[in-house]
XYZ file of C-alpha atoms in Angstrom:
440
model
C 51.801 -57.411 -23.373
C 53.302 -59.251 -20.437
C 52.780 -59.511 -16.727
C 55.857 -60.057 -14.651
C 57.737 -58.868 -11.596
C 61.266 -57.899 -12.646
C 64.092 -57.746 -10.204
C 64.156 -53.950 -10.556
C 60.720 -53.594 -8.921
C 61.367 -53.008 -5.253
C 58.541 -53.023 -2.790
C 57.670 -50.433 -0.202
C 57.733 -52.920 2.649
C 59.843 -50.688 4.833
C 57.364 -47.814 4.386
C 53.943 -49.422 4.060
C 54.530 -52.900 5.445
C 53.441 -54.535 2.161
C 55.333 -55.387 -1.027
C 54.711 -53.412 -4.203
C 52.121 -54.937 -6.556
C 53.253 -56.679 -9.720
C 52.968 -54.242 -12.650
C 50.794 -54.986 -15.664
C 52.980 -54.153 -18.654
C 51.323 -52.995 -21.885
C 53.683 -53.417 -24.805
C 52.957 -51.903 -28.177
C 54.715 -48.561 -28.604
C 57.707 -48.093 -30.867
C 58.982 -44.978 -29.090
C 58.955 -43.310 -25.677
C 55.495 -43.043 -24.128
C 54.795 -39.363 -23.455
C 51.200 -39.422 -22.210
C 48.744 -41.686 -20.400
C 45.136 -41.095 -19.346
C 42.193 -43.245 -18.306
C 38.986 -43.003 -20.341
C 35.809 -44.844 -21.267
C 35.844 -44.818 -25.073
C 32.578 -45.893 -26.687
C 31.677 -47.774 -23.523
C 35.021 -49.601 -23.257
C 37.300 -48.788 -20.258
C 40.606 -47.769 -21.790
C 44.006 -46.254 -21.235
C 44.950 -43.708 -23.892
C 48.696 -43.432 -24.489
C 50.712 -41.350 -26.918
C 54.310 -41.887 -28.016
C 57.215 -40.130 -29.667
C 56.309 -41.556 -33.095
C 52.991 -39.681 -33.095
C 50.855 -42.782 -32.436
C 47.965 -42.816 -29.948
C 46.888 -46.227 -28.670
C 43.632 -47.018 -26.882
C 44.246 -50.012 -24.590
C 41.307 -52.155 -23.499
C 42.078 -52.470 -19.774
C 39.954 -55.599 -19.407
C 41.514 -57.482 -22.321
C 44.882 -55.749 -21.743
C 45.333 -55.387 -25.461
C 45.158 -52.500 -27.939
C 41.635 -51.488 -28.910
C 42.889 -49.333 -31.767
C 45.948 -47.387 -32.897
C 45.822 -43.913 -34.437
C 48.717 -42.147 -36.249
C 47.555 -38.799 -34.888
C 50.741 -36.804 -35.523
C 53.917 -37.143 -37.539
C 56.933 -39.016 -36.114
C 58.924 -35.795 -36.164
C 56.508 -34.165 -33.682
C 55.266 -37.132 -31.653
C 52.036 -37.394 -29.660
C 52.673 -35.199 -26.636
C 49.290 -35.716 -24.974
C 45.996 -37.541 -25.531
C 42.779 -37.631 -23.527
C 39.035 -37.946 -23.974
C 37.197 -34.696 -24.660
C 35.263 -33.428 -21.608
C 31.767 -34.860 -21.349
C 32.231 -37.167 -24.336
C 32.916 -40.839 -24.916
C 33.465 -40.548 -28.655
C 35.857 -37.595 -29.060
C 39.591 -37.968 -28.466
C 41.881 -34.940 -28.207
C 45.522 -35.291 -29.242
C 48.432 -32.861 -29.219
C 51.783 -32.983 -30.993
C 54.892 -30.851 -31.003
C 53.823 -29.695 -34.479
C 51.852 -26.822 -32.956
C 48.462 -28.506 -33.367
C 45.695 -29.859 -31.152
C 43.288 -32.242 -32.887
C 39.863 -33.667 -32.063
C 39.108 -37.122 -33.477
C 35.721 -38.793 -33.752
C 35.973 -42.457 -32.792
C 34.712 -45.085 -35.218
C 32.569 -46.593 -32.459
C 30.348 -43.480 -32.444
C 26.830 -44.110 -33.653
C 24.516 -47.085 -33.450
C 26.445 -49.151 -36.009
C 29.955 -48.071 -35.086
C 32.841 -50.447 -34.442
C 34.641 -49.540 -31.208
C 37.718 -51.505 -32.331
C 38.231 -49.470 -35.501
C 40.550 -46.457 -35.134
C 39.269 -42.909 -35.675
C 39.307 -41.879 -39.317
C 40.959 -38.835 -40.839
C 40.424 -35.971 -41.136
C 40.003 -34.889 -37.495
C 36.768 -33.174 -36.495
C 38.732 -29.978 -35.897
C 42.324 -28.812 -35.612
C 43.553 -25.960 -33.432
C 46.872 -24.368 -34.410
C 48.416 -23.185 -31.158
C 51.788 -22.122 -32.527
C 53.445 -23.855 -29.557
C 56.200 -26.338 -30.357
C 57.602 -27.236 -26.948
C 56.572 -29.743 -24.266
C 53.624 -28.001 -22.529
C 50.606 -30.318 -22.567
C 47.066 -29.003 -22.943
C 44.452 -29.077 -20.170
C 40.654 -29.238 -20.420
C 37.625 -28.142 -18.406
C 34.076 -29.368 -18.911
C 31.530 -26.727 -19.888
C 29.210 -25.403 -17.201
C 27.295 -22.298 -16.177
C 29.077 -19.176 -15.025
C 28.439 -18.233 -11.426
C 25.551 -15.808 -10.999
C 24.656 -15.724 -14.686
C 22.189 -17.504 -16.899
C 24.700 -18.041 -19.700
C 26.886 -21.080 -20.117
C 30.313 -21.573 -21.570
C 31.336 -24.621 -23.553
C 34.149 -26.969 -22.663
C 37.467 -25.157 -22.478
C 40.993 -26.078 -23.463
C 44.120 -24.291 -22.237
C 47.296 -24.588 -24.257
C 50.628 -22.774 -24.460
C 50.358 -19.956 -26.969
C 52.514 -18.821 -29.851
C 54.165 -16.366 -27.475
C 56.142 -18.774 -25.295
C 55.050 -17.242 -21.980
C 51.330 -17.039 -22.872
C 48.483 -19.420 -22.070
C 45.667 -19.425 -24.636
C 42.187 -20.387 -23.421
C 39.781 -21.563 -26.120
C 36.163 -22.689 -26.155
C 35.758 -26.005 -27.946
C 32.903 -26.566 -30.407
C 29.907 -28.236 -28.819
C 28.560 -31.433 -30.288
C 26.786 -34.097 -28.235
C 27.655 -37.738 -28.691
C 23.933 -38.299 -29.285
C 24.336 -36.504 -32.606
C 26.457 -39.395 -33.810
C 23.444 -41.719 -33.640
C 21.939 -39.679 -36.466
C 25.114 -40.019 -38.552
C 25.796 -43.714 -38.662
C 27.811 -43.354 -41.846
C 30.656 -41.973 -39.689
C 31.491 -39.409 -42.360
C 34.527 -37.628 -40.972
C 34.333 -34.813 -43.524
C 30.698 -34.091 -42.620
C 31.619 -34.125 -38.934
C 34.331 -31.547 -39.561
C 31.962 -29.156 -41.324
C 29.342 -29.464 -38.557
C 31.659 -28.869 -35.624
C 33.644 -25.816 -36.687
C 36.841 -24.836 -34.857
C 37.677 -23.709 -31.310
C 37.379 -20.002 -30.523
C 39.922 -18.193 -28.395
C 38.469 -16.526 -25.291
C 41.630 -15.146 -23.706
C 45.404 -15.057 -23.892
C 46.933 -14.951 -20.418
C 50.342 -13.306 -20.328
C 52.017 -11.108 -17.737
C 52.633 -7.491 -18.703
C 56.428 -7.874 -18.518
C 56.333 -10.898 -20.822
C 53.990 -9.096 -23.209
C 56.344 -6.130 -23.404
C 59.356 -8.406 -23.876
C 57.599 -10.306 -26.707
C 56.659 -7.024 -28.389
C 60.211 -5.728 -28.090
C 61.572 -8.992 -29.483
C 59.198 -8.751 -32.446
C 60.320 -5.176 -33.125
C 63.955 -6.254 -32.853
C 63.374 -9.023 -35.388
C 61.913 -6.540 -37.861
C 64.732 -4.073 -37.286
C 67.103 -4.458 -40.205
C 69.829 -2.541 -38.404
C 70.321 -5.370 -35.920
C 71.394 -4.708 -32.339
C 70.677 -6.437 -29.063
C 67.470 -6.654 -27.043
C 67.841 -4.919 -23.690
C 65.559 -5.178 -20.681
C 65.778 -3.713 -17.232
C 66.531 -5.894 -14.209
C 63.057 -5.228 -12.783
C 61.424 -6.339 -16.043
C 63.548 -9.511 -15.996
C 62.441 -10.290 -12.445
C 58.768 -9.805 -13.361
C 58.910 -12.029 -16.432
C 57.491 -15.523 -16.038
C 59.270 -17.125 -18.978
C 58.281 -20.164 -21.028
C 55.088 -22.001 -20.022
C 55.952 -25.571 -19.012
C 52.570 -26.870 -17.752
C 48.945 -25.755 -17.399
C 45.975 -27.059 -15.397
C 42.420 -25.938 -14.644
C 41.661 -25.496 -10.958
C 37.975 -26.000 -10.072
C 36.862 -22.830 -8.308
C 34.762 -23.755 -5.290
C 32.486 -22.107 -2.821
C 31.248 -24.028 0.155
C 32.955 -27.136 -1.169
C 30.873 -27.157 -4.359
C 33.172 -27.083 -7.423
C 30.692 -25.471 -9.800
C 29.701 -22.214 -11.358
C 32.340 -19.545 -10.593
C 34.777 -17.913 -12.956
C 37.527 -20.055 -14.412
C 40.827 -20.517 -12.554
C 43.926 -21.663 -14.441
C 47.320 -22.719 -13.090
C 50.538 -22.279 -15.047
C 54.104 -23.431 -14.343
C 57.020 -21.601 -15.895
C 60.608 -22.331 -16.845
C 62.124 -20.000 -14.253
C 60.411 -21.874 -11.392
C 57.307 -19.747 -10.855
C 53.825 -21.187 -10.394
C 50.939 -18.772 -10.906
C 47.141 -18.709 -10.740
C 45.055 -16.846 -13.310
C 41.337 -16.148 -13.076
C 39.558 -15.770 -16.385
C 37.684 -12.525 -15.928
C 37.640 -11.389 -19.506
C 38.876 -12.123 -23.007
C 41.378 -10.377 -25.197
C 39.815 -8.547 -28.119
C 42.717 -9.472 -30.341
C 43.250 -11.877 -33.163
C 40.511 -14.000 -34.643
C 37.021 -13.642 -33.295
C 37.423 -9.966 -32.403
C 34.225 -8.870 -34.136
C 31.388 -7.108 -32.318
C 29.260 -10.252 -32.127
C 32.071 -12.201 -30.461
C 32.789 -9.440 -27.946
C 29.094 -9.281 -27.069
C 29.045 -13.040 -26.539
C 32.101 -12.835 -24.296
C 30.531 -10.082 -22.196
C 27.447 -12.230 -21.726
C 29.413 -15.303 -20.711
C 32.245 -13.785 -18.702
C 31.168 -11.631 -15.723
C 33.877 -8.971 -16.102
C 35.906 -7.968 -19.125
C 39.076 -6.554 -17.621
C 42.300 -7.286 -19.437
C 44.357 -10.076 -17.870
C 47.765 -8.438 -17.405
C 48.893 -10.070 -14.165
C 48.161 -13.393 -12.462
C 45.950 -13.377 -9.386
C 48.688 -15.167 -7.434
C 52.264 -16.213 -8.130
C 55.226 -17.626 -6.225
C 58.723 -18.870 -7.003
C 58.125 -22.467 -5.932
C 61.175 -24.143 -7.498
C 64.871 -23.412 -7.777
C 64.837 -24.680 -11.356
C 62.131 -25.024 -14.013
C 58.622 -25.884 -12.769
C 57.879 -28.821 -15.072
C 54.422 -30.150 -14.151
C 51.138 -29.371 -12.370
C 48.115 -31.276 -11.106
C 45.011 -29.840 -9.402
C 42.643 -31.895 -7.275
C 39.089 -32.531 -8.417
C 37.480 -30.310 -5.742
C 39.618 -27.230 -6.199
C 41.055 -27.419 -2.686
C 44.683 -27.551 -3.748
C 47.274 -28.592 -6.274
C 50.790 -29.995 -6.651
C 53.705 -28.773 -8.732
C 56.892 -30.594 -9.662
C 60.189 -29.205 -10.845
C 63.563 -29.920 -12.359
C 65.010 -29.322 -8.895
C 63.493 -32.652 -7.810
C 60.906 -31.106 -5.466
C 57.144 -31.607 -5.333
C 55.285 -28.741 -3.664
C 51.792 -29.058 -2.187
C 49.516 -26.014 -2.107
C 46.194 -25.418 -0.373
C 43.602 -23.089 -1.901
C 40.858 -21.277 0.024
C 38.170 -19.538 -1.997
C 36.167 -16.590 -0.702
C 33.897 -13.919 -2.105
C 35.248 -11.522 -4.704
C 35.742 -7.948 -3.537
C 35.388 -5.634 -6.502
C 38.396 -6.163 -8.731
C 40.034 -8.549 -6.269
C 39.442 -12.284 -6.553
C 38.729 -13.965 -3.228
C 41.436 -16.599 -3.107
C 44.223 -17.509 -0.694
C 46.999 -19.926 -1.667
C 49.177 -21.504 1.015
C 52.288 -23.636 0.554
C 51.848 -26.744 2.696
C 54.993 -28.753 2.167
C 57.884 -29.412 -0.160
C 58.682 -33.076 -0.858
C 62.217 -33.924 -1.889
C 64.497 -33.729 -3.660
C 65.335 -37.419 -3.428
C 68.561 -39.169 -4.291
C 68.185 -40.588 -7.808
C 67.936 -44.320 -8.220
C 70.948 -44.437 -10.540
C 73.582 -42.208 -8.893
C 76.392 -43.929 -10.795
C 75.048 -42.955 -14.235
C 77.268 -40.152 -15.473
C 76.654 -40.217 -19.206
C 76.250 -36.746 -20.637
C 72.594 -35.788 -20.958
C 71.340 -38.866 -19.085
C 68.584 -37.597 -16.790
C 68.562 -40.883 -14.823
C 71.357 -39.436 -12.716
C 69.172 -36.429 -11.883
C 66.267 -36.098 -9.485
C 63.861 -33.963 -11.517
C 60.087 -34.476 -11.598
C 58.452 -35.078 -14.978
C 54.779 -35.530 -14.032
C 52.360 -35.377 -11.090
C 48.778 -36.557 -10.591
C 46.298 -36.265 -7.698
C 43.809 -39.085 -7.092
C 40.173 -37.998 -7.232
C 39.536 -38.911 -3.570
C 42.220 -36.363 -2.531
C 44.098 -38.907 -0.387
C 47.319 -39.454 -2.327
C 49.282 -38.059 -5.238
C 51.867 -39.616 -7.535
C 55.015 -38.151 -9.057
C 57.027 -39.542 -11.957
C 60.755 -38.811 -11.696
C 63.563 -38.572 -14.198
C 65.303 -41.514 -12.539
C 62.445 -43.805 -13.612
C 60.755 -44.075 -10.223
C 57.132 -43.287 -9.425
C 56.724 -42.095 -5.829
C 53.443 -41.888 -3.901
C 52.734 -39.327 -1.166
C 49.926 -38.395 1.184
C 47.965 -35.455 -0.183
C 45.386 -34.341 2.398
C 45.831 -30.856 3.881
C 45.865 -32.301 7.406
C 48.211 -35.155 6.579
C 51.925 -35.103 7.297
C 52.641 -35.702 3.617
C 54.558 -38.957 4.137
C 56.116 -40.757 1.218
C 54.053 -43.943 0.975
C 55.770 -45.941 -1.754
C 58.393 -45.884 -4.480
C 58.006 -48.012 -7.607
C 61.086 -48.587 -9.761
C 60.151 -50.534 -12.874
C 61.212 -48.150 -15.662
C 64.788 -47.952 -16.883
C 64.385 -44.385 -18.138
C 62.430 -41.315 -17.033
C 58.824 -41.798 -15.913
C 57.354 -39.156 -18.219
C 53.662 -39.400 -17.269
C 51.431 -40.683 -14.461
C 47.652 -41.015 -14.088
C 45.157 -42.468 -11.603
C 42.163 -44.556 -12.590
C 38.876 -43.080 -11.314
C 37.918 -44.353 -7.863
C 34.210 -43.982 -8.588
């Protein structure tokens, strides 16, 4: 760990009238950092970070030192994402490029736990997503469905085995208070009590579903041949899922209760909005009891064949997404170097139609990369792509991490002009992840 102001950190004096703050540098990873998130783990304010070696580190932000280190995934897959489970202070979710999502019980759980000891194997549960690319999972805290007495547990959305699909799963429910009754911190007992996540829906456009089915048939065809698709089918396909995010669905400014809304960004530049109105009766959990439970928890059970809304927002791959905490809008970033702000207006559903209007407010960028003279093959520092975006919980600003190593801040409010407020240039390589600390 060190605290210094290198010569590469340039202030935003010409934009904001004040110099950039000195960065606090946390040193401890042996590979590229791929994920950061703020969390309160066992009562200790932390930053959770995951790296390309598969390690997840919990940093004590007050001591500015590692609280614990967890080898969550193998070095060959890396730790793609890590965050605290919704509504918990003792469950950490991690994801690797090995096709798995894991839930770890911290060693600080329980009355006699040690918050500085790393979580112990095995994980409380493991979800095999079948996804091996760079799409990070997203979570939503469990709450009641609008207009119904039933509740749904905390949800996780992750890219599915079919590259263009988004799988939505309900996570097992276990209160942190239960850990007080299990002070032995038996990881094996915790695993047997929690069970595994259950898939509620697989969101995939009809054209992508047909293409995946045709590809599967082609693979099984021993006679060989090429896979053909019409031009209209190609235009309708969304392609590989690059990013997912839950969008709080609001009515009257209250982000609670209605059916689930999910955002997805795709490789061909499209951003789309899905509303979870039913679950697929395929795969595991397709028994009568499960279908009955889904009907009770999800107001309508239509098949999700098309997104509620979609637009081609980027000229290249849409690489990242971030929704605001009140469900009023979201931001997408792309390989074309643009950040696009969207405003969402929710209304009442009309039969089969979901009451939502999405408006594109402004496109930010692309910006000239910081290192225009870097011409090495495959060096993204010479490119202006966006790797990550985040919206602060007060809905005033958002941040974007760029391939050239800069983190740029912009105004976010719907009525704002969307000015660029600052540009921080500490990192020598791509800024792969950004996150805001809670303001309250």
